[in-house]
PDB file of C-alpha atoms and ligand atoms in Angstrom:
ATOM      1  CA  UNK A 356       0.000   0.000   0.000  1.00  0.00           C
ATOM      2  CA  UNK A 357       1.792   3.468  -1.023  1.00  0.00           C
ATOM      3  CA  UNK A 358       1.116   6.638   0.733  1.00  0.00           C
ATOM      4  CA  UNK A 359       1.745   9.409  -1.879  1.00  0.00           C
ATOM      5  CA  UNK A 360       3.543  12.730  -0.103  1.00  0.00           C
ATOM      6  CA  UNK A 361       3.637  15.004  -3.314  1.00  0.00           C
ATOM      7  CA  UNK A 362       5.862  18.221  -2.944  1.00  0.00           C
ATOM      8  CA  UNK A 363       7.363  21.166  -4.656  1.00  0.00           C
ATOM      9  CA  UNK A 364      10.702  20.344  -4.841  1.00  0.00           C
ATOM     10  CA  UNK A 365      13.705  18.461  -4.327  1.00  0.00           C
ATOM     11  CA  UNK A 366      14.579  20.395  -0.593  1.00  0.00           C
ATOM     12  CA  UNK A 367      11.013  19.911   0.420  1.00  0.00           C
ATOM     13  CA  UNK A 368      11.347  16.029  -0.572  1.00  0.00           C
ATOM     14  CA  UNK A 369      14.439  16.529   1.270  1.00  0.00           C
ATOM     15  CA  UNK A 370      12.649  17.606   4.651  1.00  0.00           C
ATOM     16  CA  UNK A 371       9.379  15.130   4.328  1.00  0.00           C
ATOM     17  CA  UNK A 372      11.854  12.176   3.647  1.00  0.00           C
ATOM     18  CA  UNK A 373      14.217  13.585   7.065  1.00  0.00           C
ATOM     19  CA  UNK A 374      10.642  13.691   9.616  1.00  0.00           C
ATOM     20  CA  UNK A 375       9.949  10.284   8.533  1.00  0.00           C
ATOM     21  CA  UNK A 376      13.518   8.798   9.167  1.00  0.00           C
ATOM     22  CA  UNK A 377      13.669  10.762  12.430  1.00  0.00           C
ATOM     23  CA  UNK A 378      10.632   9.434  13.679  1.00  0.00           C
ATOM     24  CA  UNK A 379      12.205   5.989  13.693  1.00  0.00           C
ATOM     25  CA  UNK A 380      15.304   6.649  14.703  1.00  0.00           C
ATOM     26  CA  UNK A 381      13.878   8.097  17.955  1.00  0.00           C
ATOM     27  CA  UNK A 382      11.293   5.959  18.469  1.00  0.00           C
ATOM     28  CA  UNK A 383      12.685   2.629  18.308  1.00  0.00           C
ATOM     29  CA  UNK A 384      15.333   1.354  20.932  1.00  0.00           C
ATOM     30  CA  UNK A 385      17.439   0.085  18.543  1.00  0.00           C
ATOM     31  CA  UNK A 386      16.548   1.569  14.867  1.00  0.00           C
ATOM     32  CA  UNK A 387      17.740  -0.381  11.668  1.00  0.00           C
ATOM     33  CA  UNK A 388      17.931   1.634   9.056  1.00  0.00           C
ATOM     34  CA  UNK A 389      18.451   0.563   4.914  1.00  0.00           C
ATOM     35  CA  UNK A 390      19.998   3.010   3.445  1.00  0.00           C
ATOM     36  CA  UNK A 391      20.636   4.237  -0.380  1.00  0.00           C
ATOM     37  CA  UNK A 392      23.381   6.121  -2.793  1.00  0.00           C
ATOM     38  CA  UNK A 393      22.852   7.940  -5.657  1.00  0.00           C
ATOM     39  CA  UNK A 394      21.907  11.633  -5.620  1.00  0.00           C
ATOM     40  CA  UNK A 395      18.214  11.524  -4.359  1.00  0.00           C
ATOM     41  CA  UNK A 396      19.459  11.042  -0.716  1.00  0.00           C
ATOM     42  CA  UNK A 397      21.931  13.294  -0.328  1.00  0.00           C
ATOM     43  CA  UNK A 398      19.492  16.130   1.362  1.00  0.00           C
ATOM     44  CA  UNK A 399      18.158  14.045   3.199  1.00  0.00           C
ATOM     45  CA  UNK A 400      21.890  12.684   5.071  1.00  0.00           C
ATOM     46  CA  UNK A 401      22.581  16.544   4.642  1.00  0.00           C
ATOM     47  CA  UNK A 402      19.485  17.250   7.169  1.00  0.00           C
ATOM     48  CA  UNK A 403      20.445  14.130   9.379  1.00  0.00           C
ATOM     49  CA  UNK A 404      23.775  15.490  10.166  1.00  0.00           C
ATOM     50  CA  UNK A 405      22.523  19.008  10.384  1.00  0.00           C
ATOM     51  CA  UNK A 406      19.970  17.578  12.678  1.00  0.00           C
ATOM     52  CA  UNK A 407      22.401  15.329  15.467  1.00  0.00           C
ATOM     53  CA  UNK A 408      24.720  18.538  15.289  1.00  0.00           C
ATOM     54  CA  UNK A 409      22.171  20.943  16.202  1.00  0.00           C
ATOM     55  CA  UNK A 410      19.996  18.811  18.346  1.00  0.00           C
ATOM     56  CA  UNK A 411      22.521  15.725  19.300  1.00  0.00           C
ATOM     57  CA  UNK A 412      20.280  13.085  18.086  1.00  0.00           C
ATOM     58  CA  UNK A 413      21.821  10.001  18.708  1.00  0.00           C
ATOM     59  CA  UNK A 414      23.001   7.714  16.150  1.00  0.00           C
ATOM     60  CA  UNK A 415      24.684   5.197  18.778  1.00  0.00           C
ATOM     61  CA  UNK A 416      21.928   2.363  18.955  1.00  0.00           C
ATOM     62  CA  UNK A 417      20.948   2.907  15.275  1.00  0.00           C
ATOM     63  CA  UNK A 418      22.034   0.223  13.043  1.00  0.00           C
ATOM     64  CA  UNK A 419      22.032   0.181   9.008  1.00  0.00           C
ATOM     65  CA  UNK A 420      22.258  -2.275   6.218  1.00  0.00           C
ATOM     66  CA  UNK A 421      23.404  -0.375   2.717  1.00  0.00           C
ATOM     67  CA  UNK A 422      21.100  -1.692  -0.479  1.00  0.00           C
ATOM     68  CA  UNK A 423      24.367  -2.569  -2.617  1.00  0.00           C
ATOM     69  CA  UNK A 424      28.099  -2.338  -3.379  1.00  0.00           C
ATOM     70  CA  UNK A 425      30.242  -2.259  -6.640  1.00  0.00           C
ATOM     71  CA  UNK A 426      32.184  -5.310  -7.058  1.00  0.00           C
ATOM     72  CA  UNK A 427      36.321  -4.983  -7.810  1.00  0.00           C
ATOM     73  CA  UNK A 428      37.055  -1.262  -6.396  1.00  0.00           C
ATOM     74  CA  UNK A 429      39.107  -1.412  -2.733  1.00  0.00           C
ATOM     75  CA  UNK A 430      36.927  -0.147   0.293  1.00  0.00           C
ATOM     76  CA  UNK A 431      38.586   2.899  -0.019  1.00  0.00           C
ATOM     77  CA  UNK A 432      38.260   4.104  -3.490  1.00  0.00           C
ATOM     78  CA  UNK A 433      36.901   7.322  -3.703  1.00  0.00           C
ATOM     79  CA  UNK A 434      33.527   5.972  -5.842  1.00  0.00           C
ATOM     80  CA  UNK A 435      32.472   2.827  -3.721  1.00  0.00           C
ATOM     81  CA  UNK A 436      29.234   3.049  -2.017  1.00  0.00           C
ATOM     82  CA  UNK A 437      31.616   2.479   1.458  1.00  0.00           C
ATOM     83  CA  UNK A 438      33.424   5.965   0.807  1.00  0.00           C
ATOM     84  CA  UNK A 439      29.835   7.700  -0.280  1.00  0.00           C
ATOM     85  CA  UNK A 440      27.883   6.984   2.858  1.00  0.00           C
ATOM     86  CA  UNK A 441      31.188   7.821   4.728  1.00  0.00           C
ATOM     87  CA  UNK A 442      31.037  11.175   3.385  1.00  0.00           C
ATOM     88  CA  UNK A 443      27.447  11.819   2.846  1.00  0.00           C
ATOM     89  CA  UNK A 444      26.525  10.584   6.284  1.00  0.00           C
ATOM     90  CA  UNK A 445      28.369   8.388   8.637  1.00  0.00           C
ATOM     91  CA  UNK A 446      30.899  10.948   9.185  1.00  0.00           C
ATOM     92  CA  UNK A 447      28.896  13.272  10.359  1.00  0.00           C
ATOM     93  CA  UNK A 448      26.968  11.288  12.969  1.00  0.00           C
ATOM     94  CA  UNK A 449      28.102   9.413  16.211  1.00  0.00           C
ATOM     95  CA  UNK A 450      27.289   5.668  14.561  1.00  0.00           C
ATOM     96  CA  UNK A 451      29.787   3.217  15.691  1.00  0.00           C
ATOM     97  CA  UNK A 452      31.593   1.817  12.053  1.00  0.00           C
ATOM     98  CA  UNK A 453      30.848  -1.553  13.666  1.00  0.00           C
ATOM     99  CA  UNK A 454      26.849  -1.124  13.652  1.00  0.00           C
ATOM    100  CA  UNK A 455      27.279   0.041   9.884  1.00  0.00           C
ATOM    101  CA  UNK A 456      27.263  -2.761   7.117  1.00  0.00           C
ATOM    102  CA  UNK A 457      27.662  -2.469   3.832  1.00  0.00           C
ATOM    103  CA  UNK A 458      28.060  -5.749   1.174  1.00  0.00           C
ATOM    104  CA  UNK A 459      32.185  -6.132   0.700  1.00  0.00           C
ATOM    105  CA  UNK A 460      32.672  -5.724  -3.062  1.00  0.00           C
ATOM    106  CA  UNK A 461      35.888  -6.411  -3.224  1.00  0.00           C
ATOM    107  CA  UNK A 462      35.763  -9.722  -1.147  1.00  0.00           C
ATOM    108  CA  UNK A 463      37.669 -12.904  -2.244  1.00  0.00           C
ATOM    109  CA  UNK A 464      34.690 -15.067  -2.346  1.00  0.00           C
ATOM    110  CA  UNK A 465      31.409 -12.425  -3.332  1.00  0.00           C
ATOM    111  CA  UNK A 466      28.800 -15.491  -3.412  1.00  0.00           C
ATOM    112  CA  UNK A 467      29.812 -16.010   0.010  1.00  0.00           C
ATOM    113  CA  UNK A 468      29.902 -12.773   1.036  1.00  0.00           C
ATOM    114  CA  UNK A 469      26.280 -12.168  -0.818  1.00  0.00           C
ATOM    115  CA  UNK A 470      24.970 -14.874   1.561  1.00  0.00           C
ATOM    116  CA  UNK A 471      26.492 -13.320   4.409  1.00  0.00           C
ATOM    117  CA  UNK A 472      25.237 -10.365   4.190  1.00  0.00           C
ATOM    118  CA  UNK A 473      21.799 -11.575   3.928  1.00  0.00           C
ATOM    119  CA  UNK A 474      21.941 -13.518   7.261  1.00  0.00           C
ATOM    120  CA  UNK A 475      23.159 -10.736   8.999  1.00  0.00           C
ATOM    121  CA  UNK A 476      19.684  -8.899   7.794  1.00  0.00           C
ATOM    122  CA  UNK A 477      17.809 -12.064   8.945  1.00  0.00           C
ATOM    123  CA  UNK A 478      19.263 -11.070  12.373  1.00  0.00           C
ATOM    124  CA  UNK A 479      17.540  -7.825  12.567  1.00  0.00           C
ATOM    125  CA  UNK A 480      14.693  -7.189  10.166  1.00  0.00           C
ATOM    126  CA  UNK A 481      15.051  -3.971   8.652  1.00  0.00           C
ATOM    127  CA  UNK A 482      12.440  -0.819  10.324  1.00  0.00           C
ATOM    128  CA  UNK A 483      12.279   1.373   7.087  1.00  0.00           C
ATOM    129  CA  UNK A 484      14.160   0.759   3.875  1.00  0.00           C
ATOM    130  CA  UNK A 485      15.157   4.086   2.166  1.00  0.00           C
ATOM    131  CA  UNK A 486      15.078   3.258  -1.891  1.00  0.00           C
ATOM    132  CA  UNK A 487      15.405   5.905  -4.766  1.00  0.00           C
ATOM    133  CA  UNK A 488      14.200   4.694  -8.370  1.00  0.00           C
ATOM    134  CA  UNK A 489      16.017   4.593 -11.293  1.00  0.00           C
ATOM    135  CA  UNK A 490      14.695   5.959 -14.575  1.00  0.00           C
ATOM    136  CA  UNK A 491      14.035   2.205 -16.021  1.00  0.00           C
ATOM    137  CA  UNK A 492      12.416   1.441 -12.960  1.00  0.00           C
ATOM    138  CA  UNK A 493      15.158  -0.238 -10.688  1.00  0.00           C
ATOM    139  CA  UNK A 494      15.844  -0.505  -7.208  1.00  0.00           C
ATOM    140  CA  UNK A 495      19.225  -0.979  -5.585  1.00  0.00           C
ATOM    141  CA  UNK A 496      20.974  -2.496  -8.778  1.00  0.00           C
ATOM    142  CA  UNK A 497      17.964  -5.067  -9.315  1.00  0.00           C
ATOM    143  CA  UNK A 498      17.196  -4.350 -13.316  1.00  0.00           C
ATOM    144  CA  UNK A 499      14.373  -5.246 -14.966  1.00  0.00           C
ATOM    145  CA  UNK A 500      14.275  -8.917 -15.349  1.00  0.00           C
ATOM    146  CA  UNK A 501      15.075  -9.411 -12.318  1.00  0.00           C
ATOM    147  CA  UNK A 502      12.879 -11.853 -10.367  1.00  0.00           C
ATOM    148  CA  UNK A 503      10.971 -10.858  -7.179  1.00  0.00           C
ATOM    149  CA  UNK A 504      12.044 -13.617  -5.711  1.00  0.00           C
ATOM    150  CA  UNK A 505      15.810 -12.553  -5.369  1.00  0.00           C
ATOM    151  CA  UNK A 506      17.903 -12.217  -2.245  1.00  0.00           C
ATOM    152  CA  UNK A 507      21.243 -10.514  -1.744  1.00  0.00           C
ATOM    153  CA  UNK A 508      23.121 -11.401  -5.199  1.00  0.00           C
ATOM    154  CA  UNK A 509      25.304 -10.436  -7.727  1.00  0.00           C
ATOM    155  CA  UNK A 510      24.302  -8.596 -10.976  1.00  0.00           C
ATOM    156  CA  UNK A 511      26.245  -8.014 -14.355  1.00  0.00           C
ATOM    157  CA  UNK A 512      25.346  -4.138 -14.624  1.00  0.00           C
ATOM    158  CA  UNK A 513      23.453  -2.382 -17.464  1.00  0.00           C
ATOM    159  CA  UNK A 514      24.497  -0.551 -20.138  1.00  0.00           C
ATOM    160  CA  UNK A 515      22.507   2.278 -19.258  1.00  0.00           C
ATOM    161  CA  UNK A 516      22.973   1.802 -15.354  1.00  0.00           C
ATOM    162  CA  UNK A 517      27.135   2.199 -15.967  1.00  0.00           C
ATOM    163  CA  UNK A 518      26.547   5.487 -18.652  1.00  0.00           C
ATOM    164  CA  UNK A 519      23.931   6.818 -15.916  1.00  0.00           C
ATOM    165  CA  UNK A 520      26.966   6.505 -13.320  1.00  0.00           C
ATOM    166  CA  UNK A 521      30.041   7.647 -15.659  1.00  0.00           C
ATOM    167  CA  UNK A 522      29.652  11.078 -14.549  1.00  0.00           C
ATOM    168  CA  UNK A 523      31.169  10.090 -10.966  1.00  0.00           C
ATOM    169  CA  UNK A 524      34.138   7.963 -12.652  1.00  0.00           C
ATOM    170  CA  UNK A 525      36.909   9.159 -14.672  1.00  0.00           C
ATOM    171  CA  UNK A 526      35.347   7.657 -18.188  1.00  0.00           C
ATOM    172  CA  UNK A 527      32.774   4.841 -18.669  1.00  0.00           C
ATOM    173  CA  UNK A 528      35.874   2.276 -18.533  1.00  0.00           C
ATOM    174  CA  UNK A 529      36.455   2.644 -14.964  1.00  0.00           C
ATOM    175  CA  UNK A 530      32.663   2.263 -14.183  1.00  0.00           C
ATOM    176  CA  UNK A 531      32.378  -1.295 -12.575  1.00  0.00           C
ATOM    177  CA  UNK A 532      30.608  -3.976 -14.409  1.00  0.00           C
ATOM    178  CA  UNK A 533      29.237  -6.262 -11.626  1.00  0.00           C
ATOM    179  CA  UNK A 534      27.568  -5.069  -8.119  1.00  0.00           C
ATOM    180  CA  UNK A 535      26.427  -7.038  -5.181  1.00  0.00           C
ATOM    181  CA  UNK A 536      23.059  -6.023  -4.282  1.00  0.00           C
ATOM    182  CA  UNK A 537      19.840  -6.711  -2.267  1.00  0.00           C
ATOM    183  CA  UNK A 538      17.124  -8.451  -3.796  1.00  0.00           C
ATOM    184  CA  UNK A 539      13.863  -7.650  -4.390  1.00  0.00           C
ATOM    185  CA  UNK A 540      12.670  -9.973  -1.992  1.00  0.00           C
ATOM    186  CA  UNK A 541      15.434  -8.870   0.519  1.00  0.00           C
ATOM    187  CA  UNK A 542      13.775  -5.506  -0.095  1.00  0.00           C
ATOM    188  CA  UNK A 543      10.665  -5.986   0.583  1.00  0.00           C
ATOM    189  CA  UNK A 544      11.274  -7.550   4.068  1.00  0.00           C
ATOM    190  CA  UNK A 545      11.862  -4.591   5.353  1.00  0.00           C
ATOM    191  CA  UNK A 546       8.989  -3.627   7.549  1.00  0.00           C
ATOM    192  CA  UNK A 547       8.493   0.365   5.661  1.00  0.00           C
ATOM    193  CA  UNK A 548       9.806   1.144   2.439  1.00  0.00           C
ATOM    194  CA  UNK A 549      10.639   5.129   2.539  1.00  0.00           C
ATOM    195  CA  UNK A 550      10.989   5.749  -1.652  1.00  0.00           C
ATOM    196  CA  UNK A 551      11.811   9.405  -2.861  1.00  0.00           C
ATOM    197  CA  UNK A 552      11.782  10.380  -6.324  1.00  0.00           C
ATOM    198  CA  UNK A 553      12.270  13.641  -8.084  1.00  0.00           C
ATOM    199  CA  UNK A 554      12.159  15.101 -11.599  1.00  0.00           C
ATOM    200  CA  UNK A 555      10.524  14.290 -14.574  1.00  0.00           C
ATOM    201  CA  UNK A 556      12.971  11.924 -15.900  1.00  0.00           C
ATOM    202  CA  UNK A 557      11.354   9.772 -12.964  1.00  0.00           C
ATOM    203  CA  UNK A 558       8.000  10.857 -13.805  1.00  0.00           C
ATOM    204  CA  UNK A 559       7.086   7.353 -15.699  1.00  0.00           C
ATOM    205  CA  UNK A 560       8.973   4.864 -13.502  1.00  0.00           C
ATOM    206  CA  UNK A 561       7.130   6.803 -10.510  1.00  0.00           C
ATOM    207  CA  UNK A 562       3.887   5.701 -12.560  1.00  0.00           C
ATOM    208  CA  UNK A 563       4.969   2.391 -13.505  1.00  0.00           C
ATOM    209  CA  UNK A 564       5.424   1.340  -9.481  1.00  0.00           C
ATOM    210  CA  UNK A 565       2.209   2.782  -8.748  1.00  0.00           C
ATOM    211  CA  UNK A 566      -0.113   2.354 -11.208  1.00  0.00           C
ATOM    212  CA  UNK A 567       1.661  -0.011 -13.750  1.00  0.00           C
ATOM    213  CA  UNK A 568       1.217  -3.941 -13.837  1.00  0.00           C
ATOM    214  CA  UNK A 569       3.277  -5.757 -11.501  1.00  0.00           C
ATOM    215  CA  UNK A 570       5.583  -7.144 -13.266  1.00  0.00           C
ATOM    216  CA  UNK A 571       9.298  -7.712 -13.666  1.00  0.00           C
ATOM    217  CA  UNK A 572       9.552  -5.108 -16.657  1.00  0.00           C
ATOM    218  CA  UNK A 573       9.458  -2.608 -13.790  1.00  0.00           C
ATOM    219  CA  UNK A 574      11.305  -3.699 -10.500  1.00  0.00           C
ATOM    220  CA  UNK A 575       9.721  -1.140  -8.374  1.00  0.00           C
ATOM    221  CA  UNK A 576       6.054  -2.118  -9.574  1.00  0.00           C
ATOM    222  CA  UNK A 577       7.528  -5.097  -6.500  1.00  0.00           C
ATOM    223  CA  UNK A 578       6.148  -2.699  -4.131  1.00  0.00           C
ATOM    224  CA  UNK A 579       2.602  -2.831  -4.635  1.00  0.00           C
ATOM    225  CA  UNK A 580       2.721  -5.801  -3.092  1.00  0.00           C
ATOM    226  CA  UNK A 581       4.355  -4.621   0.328  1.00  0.00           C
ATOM    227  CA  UNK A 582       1.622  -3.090   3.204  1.00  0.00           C
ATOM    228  CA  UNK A 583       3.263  -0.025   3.862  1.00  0.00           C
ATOM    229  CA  UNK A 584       5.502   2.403   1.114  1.00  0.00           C
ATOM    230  CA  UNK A 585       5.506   5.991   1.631  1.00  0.00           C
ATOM    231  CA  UNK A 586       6.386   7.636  -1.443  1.00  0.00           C
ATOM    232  CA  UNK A 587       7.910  11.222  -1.300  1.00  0.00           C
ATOM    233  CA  UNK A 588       7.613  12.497  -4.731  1.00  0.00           C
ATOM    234  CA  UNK A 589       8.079  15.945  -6.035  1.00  0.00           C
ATOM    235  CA  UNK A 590       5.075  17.663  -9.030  1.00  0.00           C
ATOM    236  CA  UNK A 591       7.758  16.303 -12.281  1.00  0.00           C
ATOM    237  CA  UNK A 592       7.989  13.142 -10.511  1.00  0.00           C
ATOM    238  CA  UNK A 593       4.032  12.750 -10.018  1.00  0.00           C
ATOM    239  CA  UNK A 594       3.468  13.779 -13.111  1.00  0.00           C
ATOM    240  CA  UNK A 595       2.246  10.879 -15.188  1.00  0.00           C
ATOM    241  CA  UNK A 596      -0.141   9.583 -11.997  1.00  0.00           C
TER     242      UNK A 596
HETATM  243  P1  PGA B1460      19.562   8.860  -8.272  1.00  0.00           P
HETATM  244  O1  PGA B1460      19.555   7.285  -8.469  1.00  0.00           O
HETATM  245  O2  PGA B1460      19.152   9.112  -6.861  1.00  0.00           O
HETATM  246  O3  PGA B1460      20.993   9.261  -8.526  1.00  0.00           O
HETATM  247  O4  PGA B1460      18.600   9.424  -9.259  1.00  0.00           O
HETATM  248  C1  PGA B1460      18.472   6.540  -8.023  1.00  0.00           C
HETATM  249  C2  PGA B1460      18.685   5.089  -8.429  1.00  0.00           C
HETATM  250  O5  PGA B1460      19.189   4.855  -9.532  1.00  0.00           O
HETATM  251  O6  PGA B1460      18.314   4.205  -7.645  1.00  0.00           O
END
C-alpha cells in the first residue's frame, strides 16, 4: 500500500523524507535503518547530520544495512558506495563503524559474502528501507528482469545503469561492471519502504510502481505488493499519476 507525499521540490522532498527517518530513529530502541546512494538522498543525510549537530540526536543504537556495493574497487576508493555513505553521512553522525554494514565488493569469495550479508539482515529485520528509483524502474541495482524472488546477489550491470553513473568515474571504462546487491525480496522484508523520487525523468517509472502492472519489466512495480511504502515524490515526478 503506497502513501503518496507530493511536494514542490527536491529540498522539500528533502525535509518530508528527514521527519519520517527521524521518527524511527527516535522511536525505536534500537533503529535499523536501509539506506541508499545515488543523488536523491543526499538532502536528506545533509538534514540528518545538520539535525544530530544541532539537536545531538543520537546515532549510537541505530544500526544500518546499505542496499548494494560495486564489485572490484578497494573499500577505499573514492567511488564505492563504502566511501559515499562515509562522506554523505556516517561521518557526520556518532554511529559506531561496527553497527554500519555495507556488502564487501571487493571480497575474495562475493557469493559467500552475498549470503552473508543476507543472514546478517535475517538477524535484525530492517524498520524502514530508504530506496530511490532509477529511470528504467530499478531498485538498488535489481534491473528489470530481475525476479521478485531474489535475495542478496550479484548482478552483471546495465548498459545504461554504468553510462547513468560515468559522470562520478573518470570515463565509462572505470565504471564497474558487476555489483552485489539486495534483492527484491530482501527488499521488501523490510517492515516500511521510505521511496523518494524527483524530476521528470522519474516521472514514468514513478507511474509504472504505482499504477503499472506488476511485473518484472518494472522492478519497483515489486512494491505494490508490500503493506506499507511511503512515497515522497516531487510535481515532475508525479506527473504521469
Ligand atoms: P539517483 O539514483 O538518486 O541518482 O537518481 C536513483 C537510483 O538509480 O536508484
Amino acid at each position: 500500500m503506497f502513501k503518496i507525499i507530493v511536494v514542490d521540490n527536491y529540498d522539500e522532498a528533502s525535509s518530508e523524507a528527514f521527519k519520517v527517518m527521524k521518527e524511527e530513529v527516535v522511536g525505536n530502541d534500537k533503529p535499523v535503518l536501509g539506506l541508499a546512494t545515488g543523488s536523491t538522498p543526499i538532502g536528506l543525510y545533509k538534514k540528518m547530520q545538520a539535525d544530530h549537530k544541532a539537536n545531538g540526536t543520537s546515532y549510537k543504537n541505530v544500526v544500518t544495512f546499505n542496499l548494494d556495493e560495486y564489485i572490484g574497487l578497494p573499500k577505499d576508493h573514492d567511488q564505492t558506495y563504502y566511501t559515499f555513505m562515509h562522506e554523505n553521512l556516517f561521518d557526520g553522525l556518532d554511529i559506531p563503524e561496527s553497527n554500519i554494514h555495507i556488502p564487501v565488493g571487493d571480497s575474495t569469495d562475493v557469493p559467500a559474502e552475498c549470503v552473508k550479508y543476507e543472514e546478517a539482515m535475517k538477524e535484525y529485520n530492517i524498520d524502514i528501507q530508504l530506496l530511490g528509483i532509477g529511470a528504467n524502474g530499478h531498485i538498488g541495482f535489481n534491473e528489470p528482469g530481475t525476479s521478485f524472488d531474489t535475495l542478496t546477489h550479484i548482478v552483471e550491470l546495465k548498459e545504461k545503469t554504468r553510462q547513468d553513473n560515468a559522470r562520478f568515474f573518470g570515463s565509462i571504462d572505470d565504471v564497474p561492471t558487476q555489483a552485489i546487491t539486495m534483492g527484491i525480496s530482501t527488499i521488501l522484508k523490510s517492515k516500511k519502504i521510505l521511496m523518494v523520487a524527483t524530476g521528470e525523468n522519474k516521472a514514468d517509472a514513478i507511474y509504472g510502481m504505482i499504477k503499472g502492472p506488476i511485473s518484472e519489466d518494472c522492478p519497483a512495480s515489486a512494491l505494490q505488493n508490500h503493506d506499507n511504502v511511503i512515497v515522497i515524490v516531487d510535481k515532475a515526478a508525479a506527473s504521469k499519476l
